[in-house]
XYZ file of C-alpha atoms in Angstrom:
678
model
C -17.899 38.261 68.093
C -14.191 38.557 68.767
C -12.224 37.085 65.839
C -8.704 36.168 64.813
C -5.927 38.520 63.625
C -2.603 36.711 64.216
C -1.057 37.808 67.406
C -1.640 40.141 70.418
C 0.055 41.999 73.349
C -0.519 42.549 77.106
C -0.030 45.579 79.559
C 0.970 45.061 83.003
C 3.574 45.610 85.860
C 6.207 42.803 86.147
C 4.090 40.944 88.845
C 0.953 41.214 86.915
C 2.543 39.983 83.704
C 3.695 36.842 85.403
C 0.312 36.388 87.089
C -1.382 36.728 83.745
C 0.611 34.014 82.212
C -0.123 31.616 84.966
C -3.841 32.612 85.954
C -5.021 33.557 82.365
C -6.441 36.656 81.066
C -10.047 36.526 82.669
C -8.634 36.800 86.138
C -5.856 39.288 84.900
C -8.515 41.609 83.438
C -10.502 41.617 86.700
C -7.363 42.196 88.735
C -6.030 44.920 86.574
C -8.882 47.272 87.548
C -7.408 47.324 91.040
C -4.035 48.510 89.952
C -3.304 52.240 90.370
C -3.028 54.273 87.245
C 0.175 55.458 88.557
C 1.666 51.993 88.314
C 3.559 52.773 85.191
C 5.500 55.670 86.947
C 9.052 55.838 85.182
C 10.820 55.646 88.481
C 9.101 52.509 89.635
C 8.848 50.897 86.111
C 11.330 52.419 83.734
C 11.095 51.888 80.052
C 13.783 49.211 79.189
C 13.971 49.954 75.565
C 13.593 53.082 73.306
C 13.818 53.818 69.597
C 15.382 57.143 68.699
C 17.777 58.736 66.308
C 20.753 56.621 65.687
C 24.190 57.738 66.884
C 25.349 56.682 63.488
C 25.127 59.492 60.810
C 22.289 58.921 58.319
C 21.437 55.564 59.787
C 17.859 56.620 60.707
C 16.351 54.769 63.683
C 18.378 53.149 66.388
C 17.328 51.127 69.506
C 18.649 52.068 72.937
C 18.882 50.639 76.424
C 16.633 52.471 78.890
C 18.136 50.520 81.828
C 21.507 48.774 82.515
C 21.798 45.165 81.147
C 24.372 42.555 82.405
C 26.431 40.386 80.119
C 24.354 37.351 79.004
C 21.029 38.937 80.319
C 18.101 38.534 78.074
C 17.212 41.914 76.698
C 13.609 43.056 76.936
C 10.773 42.491 79.343
C 10.028 38.972 80.707
C 12.489 37.336 78.179
C 10.040 37.531 75.189
C 11.443 37.575 71.792
C 10.316 38.831 68.399
C 8.192 37.295 65.625
C 9.697 36.028 62.408
C 8.064 35.587 58.933
C 9.063 33.114 56.353
C 8.960 34.515 52.775
C 9.350 31.849 50.072
C 10.294 31.263 46.313
C 11.246 34.975 45.641
C 14.324 33.903 43.712
C 12.711 31.837 41.189
C 13.684 32.470 37.546
C 11.350 34.396 35.344
C 11.854 32.791 31.948
C 9.116 30.396 31.206
C 9.310 27.584 28.605
C 6.428 29.023 26.698
C 7.951 32.530 26.458
C 5.378 34.121 28.841
C 6.759 36.993 31.126
C 7.060 35.632 34.630
C 6.410 37.641 37.840
C 8.907 39.948 39.412
C 11.383 38.251 41.850
C 13.972 39.310 44.261
C 16.588 38.671 41.560
C 15.465 41.401 39.201
C 13.057 43.608 41.341
C 13.459 45.419 44.624
C 12.027 43.014 47.263
C 11.283 45.659 50.075
C 12.397 43.323 52.950
C 15.653 42.413 51.241
C 17.664 44.409 53.717
C 15.859 42.916 56.732
C 15.969 39.371 55.530
C 17.931 36.537 57.348
C 18.551 33.144 56.166
C 16.488 30.469 57.607
C 19.540 28.268 58.567
C 20.978 31.292 60.312
C 17.861 31.324 62.500
C 18.121 27.563 63.359
C 15.179 26.241 61.221
C 15.120 24.333 57.858
C 13.815 26.078 54.978
C 10.138 25.874 54.523
C 10.311 25.942 50.741
C 12.776 25.601 47.813
C 13.991 29.123 48.372
C 13.128 30.620 51.994
C 14.242 33.499 53.990
C 13.134 35.039 57.240
C 12.043 38.588 58.139
C 12.429 39.177 61.896
C 10.725 42.186 63.615
C 12.105 44.217 66.593
C 15.720 43.253 67.260
C 15.919 41.596 63.706
C 15.093 44.846 61.887
C 15.432 47.916 64.178
C 18.924 48.096 65.583
C 21.872 48.974 63.461
C 25.191 47.239 63.091
C 28.458 48.691 64.238
C 31.333 46.362 64.117
C 33.368 48.017 66.703
C 30.458 48.087 69.138
C 28.420 44.898 68.856
C 26.709 44.434 72.193
C 23.762 42.256 71.344
C 23.593 38.622 70.374
C 20.555 37.121 68.720
C 19.401 33.699 69.018
C 17.392 31.026 67.136
C 13.538 31.315 66.515
C 11.142 28.823 67.945
C 8.484 27.069 66.034
C 5.043 26.888 67.765
C 1.473 27.015 66.231
C 0.018 28.612 69.537
C -2.560 25.728 69.843
C -3.874 26.196 66.395
C -4.512 22.966 64.373
C -5.234 22.330 60.939
C -7.776 19.716 62.148
C -9.842 22.032 64.222
C -8.975 25.678 63.749
C -9.758 27.971 60.839
C -6.851 30.109 62.162
C -4.466 27.431 61.131
C -1.927 28.592 58.654
C -2.927 32.207 59.207
C -0.378 33.003 61.746
C 3.511 32.840 61.724
C 4.673 29.826 63.723
C 8.085 31.441 64.103
C 8.458 33.511 67.176
C 10.367 34.288 70.304
C 13.640 35.054 68.859
C 15.483 36.340 71.829
C 18.343 38.722 72.193
C 20.969 38.809 74.874
C 23.800 41.269 75.959
C 27.187 40.280 74.680
C 28.796 42.486 77.455
C 27.513 44.773 80.101
C 25.433 47.570 78.645
C 24.946 50.831 80.355
C 21.525 52.583 80.143
C 21.653 55.138 77.278
C 23.680 52.820 75.048
C 22.685 52.381 71.341
C 22.150 48.585 70.770
C 23.983 47.021 67.947
C 23.620 43.620 66.321
C 25.896 41.729 63.795
C 24.626 41.799 60.248
C 27.894 40.101 59.069
C 30.411 41.764 56.753
C 28.780 40.370 53.613
C 25.625 42.425 54.431
C 27.556 45.554 53.566
C 30.156 44.235 51.006
C 27.411 42.603 48.832
C 25.103 45.713 48.493
C 25.301 48.839 46.528
C 25.560 51.966 48.575
C 27.533 50.499 51.433
C 30.955 50.747 49.974
C 32.321 52.833 52.734
C 30.681 51.446 55.825
C 33.502 49.974 58.196
C 33.279 46.101 58.482
C 35.084 44.046 61.101
C 38.626 44.158 59.637
C 38.219 47.892 58.908
C 38.913 48.628 62.552
C 41.912 46.441 62.803
C 43.416 48.320 59.843
C 42.455 51.602 61.338
C 44.110 50.617 64.813
C 47.184 49.700 62.978
C 47.181 53.030 61.392
C 46.753 54.859 64.620
C 49.738 53.090 66.103
C 51.983 54.388 63.349
C 50.386 57.983 63.378
C 50.587 57.941 67.164
C 54.413 57.894 67.049
C 54.298 61.080 64.892
C 51.426 62.635 66.941
C 52.491 61.737 70.425
C 55.900 60.427 70.201
C 55.240 57.534 72.301
C 54.870 53.729 71.804
C 51.665 51.705 72.512
C 52.709 50.244 75.737
C 53.307 53.825 77.083
C 49.956 54.946 75.702
C 47.915 52.116 77.363
C 49.358 52.849 80.747
C 48.452 56.561 80.445
C 45.136 57.106 82.416
C 44.767 60.862 81.563
C 44.506 60.936 77.763
C 43.343 64.656 77.428
C 46.644 66.603 77.067
C 49.232 64.576 78.675
C 51.959 64.530 75.944
C 55.557 63.820 76.265
C 58.613 66.007 75.391
C 59.209 64.000 72.170
C 56.162 65.325 70.463
C 57.382 66.004 66.853
C 54.619 68.403 65.814
C 52.967 71.314 67.252
C 49.318 71.037 68.175
C 48.174 73.378 65.194
C 50.258 71.287 62.867
C 48.911 67.939 64.223
C 45.185 69.195 63.756
C 46.022 70.287 60.201
C 47.718 67.025 59.463
C 44.593 65.097 60.797
C 42.192 67.122 58.728
C 44.334 66.422 55.719
C 44.180 62.698 56.277
C 40.485 62.816 56.820
C 39.827 64.788 53.733
C 42.105 62.615 51.499
C 40.213 62.272 48.159
C 40.355 58.438 48.077
C 38.124 57.180 50.835
C 38.061 53.556 52.127
C 36.216 51.486 54.774
C 39.338 51.673 57.072
C 39.664 55.363 56.774
C 35.805 55.683 57.555
C 36.561 53.786 60.852
C 39.068 56.450 62.065
C 37.840 59.139 64.389
C 36.558 62.317 62.824
C 37.760 65.072 65.245
C 41.343 65.528 66.395
C 40.383 65.259 69.977
C 38.947 61.841 69.329
C 42.062 60.856 67.554
C 44.229 61.500 70.555
C 41.841 59.570 72.758
C 41.770 56.638 70.187
C 45.531 56.637 70.155
C 45.831 56.385 73.956
C 42.726 54.254 74.665
C 41.692 52.680 71.413
C 39.097 53.284 68.916
C 36.480 51.323 70.793
C 36.529 53.842 73.638
C 35.859 56.750 71.378
C 33.116 54.856 69.648
C 31.395 53.860 72.889
C 31.223 57.482 74.011
C 29.692 58.553 70.848
C 27.132 55.869 70.740
C 25.403 56.962 73.940
C 22.187 59.003 74.507
C 21.173 60.440 77.982
C 18.093 59.025 79.568
C 16.686 62.554 79.524
C 17.209 62.651 75.644
C 15.644 59.309 75.277
C 12.537 60.211 77.421
C 12.164 63.508 75.608
C 12.921 62.573 71.925
C 12.731 58.814 71.966
C 9.632 56.506 71.840
C 9.390 53.593 74.470
C 8.918 50.110 72.773
C 8.445 48.372 76.164
C 4.663 48.879 76.711
C 3.622 45.561 75.177
C 4.777 41.838 75.423
C 3.470 38.841 73.766
C 1.120 36.088 75.300
C -1.709 33.599 74.380
C -4.497 35.832 72.836
C -7.896 36.014 74.462
C -9.288 36.048 70.890
C -10.469 32.692 69.456
C -8.207 31.288 66.704
C -5.888 34.230 67.040
C -2.879 32.403 68.453
C -0.579 34.930 70.209
C -1.537 38.422 71.191
C -0.027 41.614 72.645
C -0.506 42.774 76.101
C 0.285 45.984 78.013
C 3.105 45.973 80.559
C 1.960 49.122 82.345
C -0.968 51.544 82.523
C -1.425 53.343 79.353
C -3.774 56.457 79.474
C -6.210 57.542 76.996
C -4.266 59.131 74.178
C -0.981 57.496 75.311
C 1.626 55.843 73.205
C 1.146 51.914 73.061
C 4.001 51.314 70.627
C 5.752 53.042 67.733
C 5.745 51.236 64.273
C 8.285 52.233 61.661
C 7.047 50.856 58.341
C 8.515 49.225 55.162
C 6.296 49.976 52.125
C 5.441 47.524 49.336
C 4.329 49.626 46.162
C 3.324 46.431 44.106
C 0.837 43.997 45.390
C 2.135 41.184 43.195
C 5.332 41.043 45.311
C 3.205 39.379 47.978
C 2.075 36.527 45.683
C 3.237 33.005 45.776
C 3.330 31.532 42.339
C 3.007 28.061 40.907
C 6.080 26.821 38.854
C 7.778 24.009 37.285
C 11.296 22.791 36.620
C 12.816 23.752 33.340
C 16.494 23.207 32.237
C 17.391 22.589 35.790
C 15.836 25.820 37.112
C 12.381 26.546 38.813
C 10.378 28.931 36.907
C 7.186 30.546 38.011
C 3.969 31.538 36.141
C 2.479 34.761 37.032
C -0.888 33.689 35.615
C -1.077 30.984 38.433
C -0.984 32.535 41.968
C -1.293 29.797 44.497
C -1.467 32.029 47.672
C -0.001 34.970 49.451
C 3.019 35.471 51.596
C 2.058 34.947 55.083
C 3.448 38.373 55.960
C 0.525 39.922 54.196
C -1.617 39.187 57.254
C 0.661 41.563 59.162
C 0.566 44.465 56.701
C -1.577 47.585 56.293
C -3.318 48.231 53.063
C -6.338 50.096 51.344
C -8.839 48.853 48.804
C -8.012 51.874 46.410
C -4.254 51.287 46.500
C -1.703 48.670 45.636
C 0.630 50.005 48.467
C 1.136 47.850 51.496
C 2.928 48.912 54.876
C 4.577 46.587 57.137
C 5.323 47.483 60.674
C 8.514 45.984 61.809
C 8.761 47.271 65.355
C 9.185 45.303 68.729
C 6.145 42.967 69.252
C 3.625 45.114 67.297
C 3.115 42.085 65.008
C 1.165 40.449 67.934
C -1.556 43.272 68.105
C -4.981 41.597 67.308
C -8.324 42.734 65.975
C -11.852 43.350 67.382
C -14.314 45.267 65.485
C -16.241 46.634 68.491
C -14.066 46.234 71.645
C -10.813 47.686 70.295
C -8.820 49.722 72.891
C -6.157 51.310 70.406
C -5.863 52.707 66.894
C -3.164 53.725 64.589
C -2.120 57.235 63.506
C 0.909 58.728 61.766
C 3.899 59.297 64.069
C 4.333 62.747 65.738
C 7.552 64.376 66.796
C 9.794 62.083 64.900
C 10.669 64.227 61.716
C 14.223 63.005 61.558
C 12.651 59.525 60.170
C 8.916 60.009 59.469
C 8.868 61.991 56.289
C 5.429 63.488 55.778
C 6.292 64.779 52.388
C 5.872 61.199 51.175
C 2.154 61.614 51.687
C 2.208 63.570 48.500
C 4.178 61.126 46.334
C 2.452 58.687 44.016
C 2.863 55.004 44.474
C 5.004 54.922 41.486
C 7.418 57.414 43.144
C 7.484 55.219 46.302
C 8.401 52.163 44.374
C 11.762 53.969 43.736
C 12.082 55.040 47.413
C 14.054 52.008 48.539
C 14.682 53.190 52.103
C 12.194 53.287 54.944
C 10.772 56.725 55.951
C 7.227 56.196 57.319
C 6.043 55.480 60.976
C 2.741 54.819 62.529
C 1.946 54.798 66.210
C -0.458 52.687 68.136
C -2.397 55.045 70.348
C -4.785 54.173 73.316
C -8.447 55.201 72.621
C -9.234 54.640 76.272
C -7.349 53.960 79.455
C -5.582 50.553 79.240
C -4.755 48.678 82.384
C -1.763 46.411 82.968
C -2.598 42.829 81.774
C -5.108 43.855 78.956
C -4.817 42.588 75.424
C -4.214 45.331 73.010
C -6.777 45.364 70.170
C -7.389 47.428 67.056
C -9.969 47.482 64.360
C -8.660 45.854 61.212
C -11.562 47.292 59.152
C -14.923 46.016 57.684
C -13.245 44.350 54.736
C -10.984 42.206 57.018
C -13.959 41.353 59.236
C -16.041 40.303 56.379
C -13.336 38.191 54.769
C -12.644 36.465 58.118
C -16.353 35.710 58.704
C -16.579 34.313 55.174
C -13.475 32.188 55.761
C -14.914 30.680 58.998
C -18.168 29.977 57.292
C -16.489 28.078 54.531
C -13.621 26.469 56.323
C -13.353 22.751 56.652
C -10.835 20.799 58.655
C -8.113 18.845 57.275
C -8.536 15.011 57.443
C -6.113 12.162 57.374
C -7.507 11.398 53.773
C -6.962 14.762 52.301
C -4.114 16.046 54.492
C -1.649 15.876 51.634
C -3.480 18.542 49.763
C -1.323 21.421 50.639
C -0.427 24.444 48.733
C 1.776 23.419 45.867
C 2.093 20.546 43.575
C 5.097 18.990 45.370
C 3.064 17.392 47.937
C 1.215 14.320 46.633
C -1.202 11.717 48.068
C 0.365 8.478 49.105
C -0.554 5.071 50.597
C 0.901 6.358 53.926
C -1.165 9.578 53.908
C -4.055 8.301 55.997
C -1.904 6.517 58.701
C -0.804 9.391 60.631
C -1.679 13.008 61.426
C 0.682 15.855 60.445
C 3.098 16.583 63.227
C 6.024 18.864 62.977
C 9.530 17.303 63.477
C 10.267 19.638 66.355
C 7.727 17.681 68.372
C 9.867 14.515 68.267
C 12.875 16.132 69.936
C 14.678 13.902 72.426
C 12.787 10.757 71.617
C 14.573 7.643 70.499
C 14.570 7.531 66.690
C 12.419 4.624 65.178
C 14.040 2.346 62.771
C 12.674 1.606 59.299
C 11.316 -1.771 60.512
C 9.599 -0.052 63.401
C 8.182 2.663 61.182
C 6.237 -0.116 59.274
C 3.968 -0.667 62.143
C 4.240 2.718 63.643
C 5.205 5.348 61.009
C 6.212 8.804 61.233
C 4.004 11.554 59.736
C 4.556 11.695 56.172
C 6.049 15.134 56.436
C 9.018 13.780 58.352
C 12.403 13.273 56.654
C 15.821 12.292 57.989
C 19.365 13.513 57.071
C 22.700 12.429 58.670
C 26.099 14.222 59.125
C 28.239 11.911 57.084
C 31.447 12.890 55.037
C 31.738 10.495 51.954
C 35.440 11.379 51.650
C 36.581 9.783 55.036
C 38.392 6.673 54.595
C 36.978 5.562 51.364
C 39.719 6.680 48.827
C 40.559 2.973 47.986
C 36.940 2.039 47.895
C 36.289 4.634 45.140
C 39.154 3.249 43.145
C 38.408 -0.280 43.522
C 36.111 -2.304 41.309
C 32.485 -2.824 42.359
C 32.301 -5.998 44.515
C 29.481 -5.580 46.825
C 26.229 -3.280 46.747
C 27.168 -1.875 50.182
C 30.252 -0.099 51.687
C 30.215 -0.327 55.590
C 32.224 1.698 57.963
C 31.810 3.310 61.552
C 30.916 7.097 62.142
C 33.648 9.093 63.401
C 33.798 12.648 64.693
C 35.629 13.914 61.479
C 32.357 13.231 59.616
C 31.545 16.739 60.653
C 34.140 17.842 58.110
C 36.209 20.034 60.510
C 33.037 21.513 61.965
C 31.321 22.119 58.704
C 28.337 19.862 59.062
C 27.440 18.353 55.722
C 24.177 16.469 55.783
C 22.835 13.835 53.448
C 19.478 12.030 53.213
C 19.636 8.803 55.125
C 17.442 5.800 56.527
C 17.592 4.684 60.153
C 18.061 0.897 59.906
C 19.264 0.057 63.469
C 19.367 1.330 67.023
C 21.496 -0.101 69.938
C 22.795 0.788 73.296
C 25.984 2.905 73.377
C 28.816 0.466 73.752
C 30.822 0.799 77.180
C 33.957 1.446 75.132
C 32.616 4.846 74.581
C 31.666 5.659 78.069
C 35.010 7.462 78.706
C 34.329 9.898 75.731
C 30.657 10.514 76.426
C 29.717 11.834 79.883
C 27.014 10.315 81.973
C 24.506 13.241 81.457
C 24.710 12.899 77.710
C 24.343 9.139 77.660
C 21.279 9.424 79.971
C 19.847 11.956 77.513
C 20.635 9.917 74.384
C 21.558 6.405 75.276
C 21.695 4.959 71.735
C 23.833 4.822 68.701
C 22.191 4.290 65.388
C 22.975 2.500 62.074
C 21.991 4.510 58.901
C 21.959 3.630 55.248
C 22.668 6.158 52.553
C 21.173 5.003 49.184
C 22.377 5.760 45.597
C 25.906 7.059 46.607
C 27.603 8.068 43.338
C 30.962 6.064 42.622
C 33.010 7.157 39.596
C 35.047 4.297 37.830
C 36.838 5.780 35.006
C 34.210 7.455 32.823
C 31.371 5.227 34.224
C 29.220 6.198 37.150
C 28.189 3.529 39.614
C 25.445 3.943 42.363
C 25.853 2.096 45.631
C 24.516 2.147 49.299
C 26.544 3.046 52.354
C 26.075 1.620 55.710
C 27.354 3.783 58.497
C 27.395 2.379 62.009
C 27.809 3.847 65.453
C 26.089 7.160 64.386
C 25.329 9.378 67.531
C 21.839 11.049 67.971
C 23.318 14.451 67.369
C 24.467 13.519 63.854
C 20.874 12.588 62.727
C 18.679 15.545 61.642
C 14.833 14.982 61.577
C 13.190 17.698 59.551
C 10.062 18.681 57.738
C 9.405 18.057 54.072
C 9.299 21.419 52.188
C 5.781 23.031 51.633
C 4.226 20.538 54.288
C 3.553 23.164 57.258
C 0.459 24.796 57.935
C 1.714 28.012 56.080
C 1.095 26.254 52.947
C -2.529 24.959 53.467
C -4.696 25.968 50.537
C -7.386 27.193 52.731
C -5.122 29.366 55.050
C -6.682 32.753 55.560
C -4.874 35.802 54.068
C -5.923 39.373 54.268
C -4.136 42.774 54.992
C -5.312 45.087 57.657
C -7.152 48.282 56.738
C -5.522 51.517 57.117
C -8.258 54.148 58.026
C -9.633 56.260 55.211
C -8.956 59.523 57.267
C -5.218 58.938 57.487
C -4.745 57.221 54.078
C -3.219 59.828 51.632
C -5.160 60.444 48.635
C -1.983 60.499 46.243
C -1.519 56.811 47.239
C -4.875 55.921 45.856
C -3.824 54.534 42.444
C -6.697 52.030 42.009
C -9.381 54.591 41.851
C-alpha cells in the first residue's frame, strides 16, 4: 500500500508539467510513456539552476543561474517555491524551579540550523509558538550573500495543508504547512551568474567567525577609499574615470607613480596587518583595482562571480530536475515530480546536508512560567519538531541528517514502487568530505559547518511527470502503519486537546471546527455581537494597529472621568511605518463614509468597503504613582489595520497524535563510526 511521507516531486517537460497539474497524475503517468527519452536534451530543455563551488573563497556551495533571468522574473521552473519548517521553543531558559537540569537550547547549545533560520515575521507569518523561527530549504539555505551583488529577492511563504485535515486524515500535522516561498530576480541575471540573497548585515555582525565579511556599508567605505586612491594611482577625478570606456591601461600623463610602484603600493595596502570589513571589500589584484577605480567595485565583483555554462555542466549539479505538486500517495500532501526524463543511474537531485549529533535537539519540551521566564523540563517531552519527518537517521545512531536542497523535502515514500534511492555524492570533493565518515558522532558535534552531501539517484528510467519516490525503510513503514491503525480524527468536543497545556477546553470549543485565519482573507470581519450567533473558531484572535501615544497626552494627565477613551483612527497609528499591533475586539462595522472617497480609490473600496470600530481593553494609564486600567474605543479603523491570526500552538503541527519519524539511511551507506548506540 502506498503511504505518506510528507511531500513529493514530478519529472516532465514544461508542457507535461502544466498538463499534470490540470489533468492529475494518472493521465500524466500514462502520457509520460509516449515522451521520448531525449526530451530532456540540454539544448531543448536546459537546466535552469545549478549548485557548484561558490565564487566566494571558502564559502562552500553556491547556486548559479543556468539560463538568463529577467528583472522581476520568478526564478525556477513553473514558479514553484521552497518548503519551510517551523522550529519552536528552542530559546527557553534551562533553569527549573526544582533545580533540575533542563534540556539544551539554542541559547547555550549549537542548534545546527541556527545559520539557516529566518524569523517567522520576516516570512510573513505569525509565530506558531512562544518562540518560533523558520528553516527554509532551497533558496532559503543554499545561496550565499554578497552585499555588492544581491540579485535575488525572496518572498513570503504560503500556508496550506495540502488537503489534509485533522478531522479525516492521519497525515494531518505530519507535513509542514509552510511552502512555496518563491524568489524573483532583483535585476537582469545572465546565465552562469552566482545567485545571491540578502542575509541582512546583522547575520554577519552578530555571529562569531564573520568579523571580516563585508556588509552593506563596507562597500560604500571601500568605494570612498578608491576615489582617493585613484587620484594617486591614475591622477584623474571620478567624472573623468566614469567617462572612460577603455579601463585597461588608458592612463593620463598626470599619473604620479610608475606601474611597479603602484602594484607595490596596492600590495602593501592589502597586506596591512589590521584588517577590516571595508578593506576586505576592496579588490585583491592590482588589475581589478584599476578596473574598480574606473568602473566601480560592482563591475569587478560581477565578473568574478560568473561560472561558464561549460563549467557548470561539468562540475556543477542540476537542481532543476524536480518540482512540487499534489502527491499521488494518500495522506502525503505534496510530492516531488520529475521535470524531464531521468535515465537509470541518473541524478534526480543533489542534497547537501546539515547534521544533528544529538537527538534531543529535536525534542519539544513541556514547560512552565517561572519568575517571568518560560523554563522547560527535559523529563517531559511533548513531541518532536516537525522537521524530524524530513531528516535521515539510523536506529543505531543519535545522528540525524537534514537535506536542505531545492525541492528535495517533497520526495515521498513507497516501500515497493520506489524509483530512486540515496547515495553519497560523487565528484564534489570541495564540499563533500568523506573523511567525516571516520569521525565519531561526538567529533561531528563540534563540526559546526556543513560538509556532507547525498544524491537522489534513479533506480530505473523516470519519465516526465512521474512522482519521485524512495524507500524510507522498514522502521518508518511499521511506524506509519501503527499510526494509521491507532489514529482517531479530531472531533468538535476534543479539538482543544492539542500538544501543549496552553490550549484549554472552553464553552465555545464545540461550536466551530478548526479553521486557519488565512482562510478568512478578504471577508468582512464579524463584530462581537455577530460572533455570539456565528462565532469564529476558537483559535482565531484579533490585533489592531493602534498607537496609544497619538492625541492622548492630555488624556493620560487628566483624572479618570469615564471608563472609555474614544477617538478616530488615523494613518499615523502606524507609527511612522512601524506597525505596532495590540489585541482588540471588533465592536462595529459600517460603510466607508463618502468624505473618505477622495483618499481611497474605487478598487480598494470595492475590495474592502467597510470601516470598523474596535475596542482595546485594560489600557494602562499612570496617574502619579498609581496605575489605572481603562478601555479605548477607536473608530473608522480600515480593514488593513486589523490583523486576524491564529492562537499559538493551535495549528495541526501541535496535534498530540501527529506522526513523527525520521527516514532511514540504508545500512550499506551508513558509516560504522557513527553508530554510537550499539
